[in-house]
Short mmCIF file of C-alpha atoms in Angstrom, two decimals:
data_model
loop_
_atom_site.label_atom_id
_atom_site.label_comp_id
_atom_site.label_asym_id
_atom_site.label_seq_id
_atom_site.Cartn_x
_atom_site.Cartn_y
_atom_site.Cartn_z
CA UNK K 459 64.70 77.38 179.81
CA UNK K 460 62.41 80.16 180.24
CA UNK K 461 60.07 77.82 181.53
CA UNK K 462 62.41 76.36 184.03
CA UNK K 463 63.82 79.76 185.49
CA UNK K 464 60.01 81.08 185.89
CA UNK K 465 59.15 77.74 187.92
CA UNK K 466 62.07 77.75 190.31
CA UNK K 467 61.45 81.59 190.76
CA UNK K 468 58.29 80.77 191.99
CA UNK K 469 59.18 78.06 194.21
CA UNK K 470 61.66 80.47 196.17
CA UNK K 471 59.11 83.03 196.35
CA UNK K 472 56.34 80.59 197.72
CA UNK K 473 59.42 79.41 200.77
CA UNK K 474 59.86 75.97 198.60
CA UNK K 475 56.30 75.11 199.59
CA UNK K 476 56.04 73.49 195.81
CA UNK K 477 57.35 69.87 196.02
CA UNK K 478 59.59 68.09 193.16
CA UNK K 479 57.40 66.20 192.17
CA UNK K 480 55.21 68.89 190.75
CA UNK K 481 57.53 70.18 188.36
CA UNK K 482 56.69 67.78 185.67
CA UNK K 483 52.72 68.68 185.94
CA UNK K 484 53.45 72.18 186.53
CA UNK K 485 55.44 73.33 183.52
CA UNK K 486 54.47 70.12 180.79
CA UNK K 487 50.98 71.55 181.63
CA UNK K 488 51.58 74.93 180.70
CA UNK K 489 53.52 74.18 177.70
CA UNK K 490 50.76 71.57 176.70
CA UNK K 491 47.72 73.96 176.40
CA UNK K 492 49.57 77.06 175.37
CA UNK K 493 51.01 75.07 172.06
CA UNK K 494 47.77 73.08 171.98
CA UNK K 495 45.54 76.24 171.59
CA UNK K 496 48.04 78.15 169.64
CA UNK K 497 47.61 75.30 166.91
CA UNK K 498 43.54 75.58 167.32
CA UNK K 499 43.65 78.99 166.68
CA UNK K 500 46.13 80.04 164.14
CA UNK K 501 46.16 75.86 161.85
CA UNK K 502 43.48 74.83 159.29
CA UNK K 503 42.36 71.91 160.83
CA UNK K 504 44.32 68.52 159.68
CA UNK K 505 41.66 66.25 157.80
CA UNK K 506 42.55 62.83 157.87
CA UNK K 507 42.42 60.92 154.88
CA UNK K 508 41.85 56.73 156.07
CA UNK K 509 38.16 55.77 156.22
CA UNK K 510 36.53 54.34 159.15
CA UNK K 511 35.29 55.12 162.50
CA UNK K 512 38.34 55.15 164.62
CA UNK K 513 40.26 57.92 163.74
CA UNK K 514 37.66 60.41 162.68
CA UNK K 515 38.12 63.80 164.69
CA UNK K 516 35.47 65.50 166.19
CA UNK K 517 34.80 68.97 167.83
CA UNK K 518 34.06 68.66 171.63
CA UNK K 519 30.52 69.76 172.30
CA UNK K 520 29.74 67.89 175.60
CA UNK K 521 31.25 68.81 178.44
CA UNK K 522 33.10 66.13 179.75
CA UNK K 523 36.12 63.70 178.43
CA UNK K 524 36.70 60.55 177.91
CA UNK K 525 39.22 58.60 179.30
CA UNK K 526 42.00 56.65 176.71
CA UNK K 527 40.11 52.95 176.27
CA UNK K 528 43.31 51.62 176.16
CA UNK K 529 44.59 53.34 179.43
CA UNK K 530 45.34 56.39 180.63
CA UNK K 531 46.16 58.99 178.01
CA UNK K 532 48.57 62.19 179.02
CA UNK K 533 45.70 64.06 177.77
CA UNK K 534 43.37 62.64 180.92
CA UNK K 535 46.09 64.51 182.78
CA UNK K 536 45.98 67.88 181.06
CA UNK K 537 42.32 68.34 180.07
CA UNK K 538 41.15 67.46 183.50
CA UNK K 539 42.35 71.51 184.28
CA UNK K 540 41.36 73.09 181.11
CA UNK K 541 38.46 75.40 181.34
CA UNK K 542 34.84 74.35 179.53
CA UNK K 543 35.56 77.30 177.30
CA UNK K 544 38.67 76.31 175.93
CA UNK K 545 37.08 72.09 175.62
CA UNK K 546 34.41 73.86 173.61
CA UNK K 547 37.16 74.59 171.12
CA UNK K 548 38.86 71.46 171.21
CA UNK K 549 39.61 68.84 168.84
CA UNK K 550 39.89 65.39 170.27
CA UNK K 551 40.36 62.00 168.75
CA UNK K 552 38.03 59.18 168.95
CA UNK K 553 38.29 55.31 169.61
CA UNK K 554 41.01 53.34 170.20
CA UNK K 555 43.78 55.43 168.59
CA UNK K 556 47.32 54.49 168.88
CA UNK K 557 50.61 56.23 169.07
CA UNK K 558 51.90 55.12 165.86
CA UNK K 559 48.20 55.37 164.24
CA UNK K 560 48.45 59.42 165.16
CA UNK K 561 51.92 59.52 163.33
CA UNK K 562 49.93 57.85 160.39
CA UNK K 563 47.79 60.87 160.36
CA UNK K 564 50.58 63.53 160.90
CA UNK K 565 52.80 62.11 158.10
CA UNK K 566 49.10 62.34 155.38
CA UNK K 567 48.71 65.94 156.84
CA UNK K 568 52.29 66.71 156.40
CA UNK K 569 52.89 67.89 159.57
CA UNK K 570 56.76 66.65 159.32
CA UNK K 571 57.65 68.62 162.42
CA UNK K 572 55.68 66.35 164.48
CA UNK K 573 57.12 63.24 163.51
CA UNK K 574 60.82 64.26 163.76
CA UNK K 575 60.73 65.49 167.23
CA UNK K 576 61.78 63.17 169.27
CA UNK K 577 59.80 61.79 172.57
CA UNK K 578 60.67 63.04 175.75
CA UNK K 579 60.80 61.23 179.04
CA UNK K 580 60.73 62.25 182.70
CA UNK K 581 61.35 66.34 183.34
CA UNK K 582 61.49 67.06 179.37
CA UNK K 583 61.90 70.55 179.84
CA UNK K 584 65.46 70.41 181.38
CA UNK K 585 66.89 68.33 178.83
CA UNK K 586 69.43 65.21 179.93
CA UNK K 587 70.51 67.19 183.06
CA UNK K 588 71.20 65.96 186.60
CA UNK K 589 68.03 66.78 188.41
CA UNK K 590 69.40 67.90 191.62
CA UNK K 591 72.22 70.03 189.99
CA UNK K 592 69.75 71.57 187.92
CA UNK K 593 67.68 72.55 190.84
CA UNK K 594 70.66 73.53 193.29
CA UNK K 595 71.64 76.24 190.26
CA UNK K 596 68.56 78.07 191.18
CA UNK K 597 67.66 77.11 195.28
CA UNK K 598 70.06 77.38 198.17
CA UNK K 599 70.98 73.94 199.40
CA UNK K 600 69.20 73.13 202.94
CA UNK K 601 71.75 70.17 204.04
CA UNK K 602 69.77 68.19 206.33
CA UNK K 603 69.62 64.72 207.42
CA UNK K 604 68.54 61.36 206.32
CA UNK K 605 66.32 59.38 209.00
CA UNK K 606 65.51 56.18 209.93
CA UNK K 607 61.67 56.41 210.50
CA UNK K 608 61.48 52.92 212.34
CA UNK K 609 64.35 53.26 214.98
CA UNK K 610 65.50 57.45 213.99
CA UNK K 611 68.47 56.14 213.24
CA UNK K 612 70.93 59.42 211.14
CA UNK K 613 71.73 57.24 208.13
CA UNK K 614 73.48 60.36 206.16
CA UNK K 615 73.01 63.54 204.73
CA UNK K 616 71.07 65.38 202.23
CA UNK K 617 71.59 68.62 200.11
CA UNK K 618 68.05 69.79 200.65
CA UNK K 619 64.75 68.04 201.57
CA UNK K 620 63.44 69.84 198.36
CA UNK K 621 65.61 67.44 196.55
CA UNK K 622 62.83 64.69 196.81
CA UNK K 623 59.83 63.55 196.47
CA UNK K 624 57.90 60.53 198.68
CA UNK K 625 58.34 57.29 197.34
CA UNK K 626 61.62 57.48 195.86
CA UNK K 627 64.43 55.73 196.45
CA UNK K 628 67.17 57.78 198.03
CA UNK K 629 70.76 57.85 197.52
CA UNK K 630 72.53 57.92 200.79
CA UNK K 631 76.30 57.91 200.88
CA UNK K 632 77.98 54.48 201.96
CA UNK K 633 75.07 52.67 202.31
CA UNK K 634 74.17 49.62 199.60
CA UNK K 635 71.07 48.28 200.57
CA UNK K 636 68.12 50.48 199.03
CA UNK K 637 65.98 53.08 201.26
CA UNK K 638 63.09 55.20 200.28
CA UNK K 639 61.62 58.40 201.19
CA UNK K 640 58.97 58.58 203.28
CA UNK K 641 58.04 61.83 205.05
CA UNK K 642 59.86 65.05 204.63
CA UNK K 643 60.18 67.63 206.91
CA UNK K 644 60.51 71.17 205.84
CA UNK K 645 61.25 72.73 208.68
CA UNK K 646 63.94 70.70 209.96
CA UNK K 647 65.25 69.71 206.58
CA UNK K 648 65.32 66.32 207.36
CA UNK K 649 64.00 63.98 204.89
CA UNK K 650 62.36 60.20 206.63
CA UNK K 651 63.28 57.20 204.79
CA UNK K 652 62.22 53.29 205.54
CA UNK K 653 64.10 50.04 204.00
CA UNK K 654 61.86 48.60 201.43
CA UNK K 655 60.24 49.76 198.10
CA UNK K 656 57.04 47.61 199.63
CA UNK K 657 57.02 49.38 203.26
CA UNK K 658 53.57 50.49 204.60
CA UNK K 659 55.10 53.89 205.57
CA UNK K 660 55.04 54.40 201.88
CA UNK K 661 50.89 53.21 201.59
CA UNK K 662 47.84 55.72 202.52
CA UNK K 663 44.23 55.71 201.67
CA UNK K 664 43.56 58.90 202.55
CA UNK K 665 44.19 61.92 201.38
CA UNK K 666 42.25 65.98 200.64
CA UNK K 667 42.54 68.40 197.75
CA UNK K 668 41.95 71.81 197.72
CA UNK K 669 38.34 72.84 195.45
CA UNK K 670 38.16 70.61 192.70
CA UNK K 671 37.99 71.68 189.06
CA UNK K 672 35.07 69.86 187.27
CA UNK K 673 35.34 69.65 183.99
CA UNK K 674 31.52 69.78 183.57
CA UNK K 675 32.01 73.55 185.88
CA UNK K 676 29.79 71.38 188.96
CA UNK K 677 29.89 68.80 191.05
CA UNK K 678 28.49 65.17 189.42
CA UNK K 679 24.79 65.10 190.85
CA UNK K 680 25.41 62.25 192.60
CA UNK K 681 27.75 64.20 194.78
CA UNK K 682 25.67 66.89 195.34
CA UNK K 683 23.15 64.92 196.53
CA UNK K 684 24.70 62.31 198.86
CA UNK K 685 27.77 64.43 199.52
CA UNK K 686 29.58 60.90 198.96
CA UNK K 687 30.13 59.20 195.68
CA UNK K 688 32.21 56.03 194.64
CA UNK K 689 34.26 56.38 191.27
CA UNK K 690 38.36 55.76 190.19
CA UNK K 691 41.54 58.28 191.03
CA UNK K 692 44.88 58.41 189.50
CA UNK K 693 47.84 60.50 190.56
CA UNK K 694 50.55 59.65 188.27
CA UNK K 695 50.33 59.04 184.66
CA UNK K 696 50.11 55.34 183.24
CA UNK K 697 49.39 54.03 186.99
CA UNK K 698 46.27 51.91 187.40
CA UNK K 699 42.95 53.74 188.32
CA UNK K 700 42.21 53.21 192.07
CA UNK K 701 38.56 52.44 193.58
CA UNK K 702 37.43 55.24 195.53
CA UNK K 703 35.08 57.18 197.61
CA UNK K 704 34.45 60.82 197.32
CA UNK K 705 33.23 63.30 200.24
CA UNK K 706 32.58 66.72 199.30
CA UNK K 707 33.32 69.44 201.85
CA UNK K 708 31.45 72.49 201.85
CA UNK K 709 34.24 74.25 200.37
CA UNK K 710 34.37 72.54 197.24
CA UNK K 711 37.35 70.61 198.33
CA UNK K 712 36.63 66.50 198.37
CA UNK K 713 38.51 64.01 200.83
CA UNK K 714 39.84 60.65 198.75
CA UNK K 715 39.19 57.87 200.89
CA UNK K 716 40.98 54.95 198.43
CA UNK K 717 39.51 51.32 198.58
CA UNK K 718 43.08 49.75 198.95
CA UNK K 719 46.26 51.77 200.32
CA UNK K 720 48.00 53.33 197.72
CA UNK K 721 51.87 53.75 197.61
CA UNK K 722 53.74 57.07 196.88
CA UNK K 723 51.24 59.67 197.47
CA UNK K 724 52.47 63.43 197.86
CA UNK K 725 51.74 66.99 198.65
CA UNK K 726 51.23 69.13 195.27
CA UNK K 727 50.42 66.27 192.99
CA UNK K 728 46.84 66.27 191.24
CA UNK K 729 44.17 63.62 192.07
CA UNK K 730 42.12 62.96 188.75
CA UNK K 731 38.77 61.62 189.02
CA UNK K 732 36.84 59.56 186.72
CA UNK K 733 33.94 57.56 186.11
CA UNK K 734 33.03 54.89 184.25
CA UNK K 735 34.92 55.68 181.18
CA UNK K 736 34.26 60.06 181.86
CA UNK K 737 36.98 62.05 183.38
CA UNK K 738 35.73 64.14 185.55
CA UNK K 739 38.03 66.89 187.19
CA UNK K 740 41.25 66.85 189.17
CA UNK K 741 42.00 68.64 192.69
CA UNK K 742 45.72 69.24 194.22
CA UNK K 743 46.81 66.80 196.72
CA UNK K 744 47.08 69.38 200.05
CA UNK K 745 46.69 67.15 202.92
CA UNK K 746 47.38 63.33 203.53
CA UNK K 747 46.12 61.03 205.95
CA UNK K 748 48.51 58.81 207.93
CA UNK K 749 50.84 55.88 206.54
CA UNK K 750 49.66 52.28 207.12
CA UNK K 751 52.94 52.30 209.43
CA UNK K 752 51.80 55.08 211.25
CA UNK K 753 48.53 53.04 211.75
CA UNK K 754 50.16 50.28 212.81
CA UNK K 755 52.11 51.73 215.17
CA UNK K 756 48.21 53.22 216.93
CA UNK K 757 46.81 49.59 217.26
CA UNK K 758 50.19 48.31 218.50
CA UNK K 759 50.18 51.13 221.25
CA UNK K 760 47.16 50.80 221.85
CA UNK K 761 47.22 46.78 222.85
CA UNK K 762 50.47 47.58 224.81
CA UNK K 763 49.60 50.01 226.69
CA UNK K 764 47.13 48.46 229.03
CA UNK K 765 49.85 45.89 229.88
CA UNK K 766 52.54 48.49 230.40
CA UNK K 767 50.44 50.75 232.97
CA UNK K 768 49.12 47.96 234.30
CA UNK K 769 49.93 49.57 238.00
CA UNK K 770 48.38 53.21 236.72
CA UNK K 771 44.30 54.33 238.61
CA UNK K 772 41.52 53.94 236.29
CA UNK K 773 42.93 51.36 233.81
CA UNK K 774 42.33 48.32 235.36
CA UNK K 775 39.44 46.06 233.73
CA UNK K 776 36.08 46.43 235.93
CA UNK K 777 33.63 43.49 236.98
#
């Protein structure tokens, strides 16, 4: 709870600039590395006692990770922040290790308190509480409206655009068919929703982080050199790694430009880079580029508009 009165704290002092869907990453974070180095430092190391390859542990002297072969591993989405200091002290597994294989090694190790905690799911560190009543116990509602962002149509009302987070599927009062949340606007409170878990208001391919942390403490050479470099993102964990481009800005920050449109992107979540099977660093999502519906709605203007001021000086076709 400690955890979860600190984070809201610091959402009201920052004017609720921190979006939902960065509590997960926030405090699981925090509560990953300070257990995991508290067990480095203060536990013998557990020595595993099945032969073979696979589940040998190592010390991590390079530094870089590896990505999970069979996917992405919660870990890619911790270690991507940790300092080369702390990776230096790290132990990691190695090949293809599985849930229930890591159990395997807990139970020979006798680490008992491992296997009878139970797995958490979603926002663990609230426990099975209504997210939004949770949150409204620390944060002064902001009602504000739900909108239509094809026709602005007022489809209902909200307890506080803080409540959500973009791609989501909203809960409006007295309405059956499903809508999801597109854009939200802080200072208005009003939070823009479309009708269909496929819309392209819900798709970029474009989007900036602030300076990136690289795992290896610099840019990939490749980078450096051509200020552009293709590799793979992922924002959310388990979610397919997406074809991209990087462009690094002088700053250290790097614009995403994704191969395909991606649905669901948001303010405040991290963008973890990788290559090949390396992980390379993360950077926090701080600016996105417009929606394939916003897009749309350019080219359509744009082919109207001729037509439409037909009868305006200067836009009539020369010979």
């Amino acid at each position: 709870m400690m955890c979860s009165v600190t984070f809201c704290t610091s959402m009201r002092k920052e004017g609720l600039q921190t979006p939902t869907s960065t509590v997960t990453s926030i405090s699981s974070s925090v509560a990953f590395i300070i257990m995991l180095w508290t067990i480095l430092e203060q536990m013998p190391l557990p020595l595993a006692t099945t032969p073979g390859p696979h589940w040998r542990m190592r010390k991590s002297s390079s530094k870089s990770t590896l990505r999970s072969l069979t996917g992405c591993s919660e870990i890619d989405l911790k270690s991507e922040t940790v300092s080369q200091d702390a990776l230096r002290r790290t132990i990691f597994p190695l090949g293809e290790l599985t849930k229930d294989f890591v159990k395997k090694i807990a139970a020979e190790n006798s680490l008992h308190h491992v296997l009878q905690k139970r797995e958490s799911m979603g926002i663990c560190f609230i426990g099975k509480r209504n997210l939004e009543h949770f949150l409204l116990q620390y944060l002064q509602p902001r009602p504000g409206k739900f909108i239509s962002i094809e026709d602005n149509t007022v489809l209902g009302t909200h307890k506080g655009w803080f409540l959500y987070t973009l791609g989501q599927r909203a809960k409006i009062s007295g309405l059956r068919e499903p809508w999801y949340v597109v854009e939200k606007d802080g200072t208005k409170g009003d939070v823009l929703v479309a009708p269909r878990v496929d819309h392209p208001a819900l798709y970029r391919d474009l989007l900036r982080t602030n300076r990136v942390h690289w795992i290896a403490e610099e840019p990939p050479a490749a980078l450096v050199r051509d200020k552009m470099m293709e590799c793979h993102f992922r924002f959310r964990h388990q979610m397919a790694l997406v074809p991209c481009v990087l462009t690094l800005n002088q700053d250290g920050t790097v614009w995403v430009t994704a191969v395909k449109a991606v649905r669901g992107l948001a303010l405040g979540q991290f963008a973890v880079f990788y290559k090949g099977e390396e992980c390379l660093g993360s950077g926090k999502i701080l600016r996105l580029g417009p929606s394939a519906y916003t897009l749309q709605k350019g080219k359509n203007r744009t082919r109207v508009a001729p037509e439409a001021s037909s009868d305006s000086p200067g836009l009539h076709p020369t010979s």
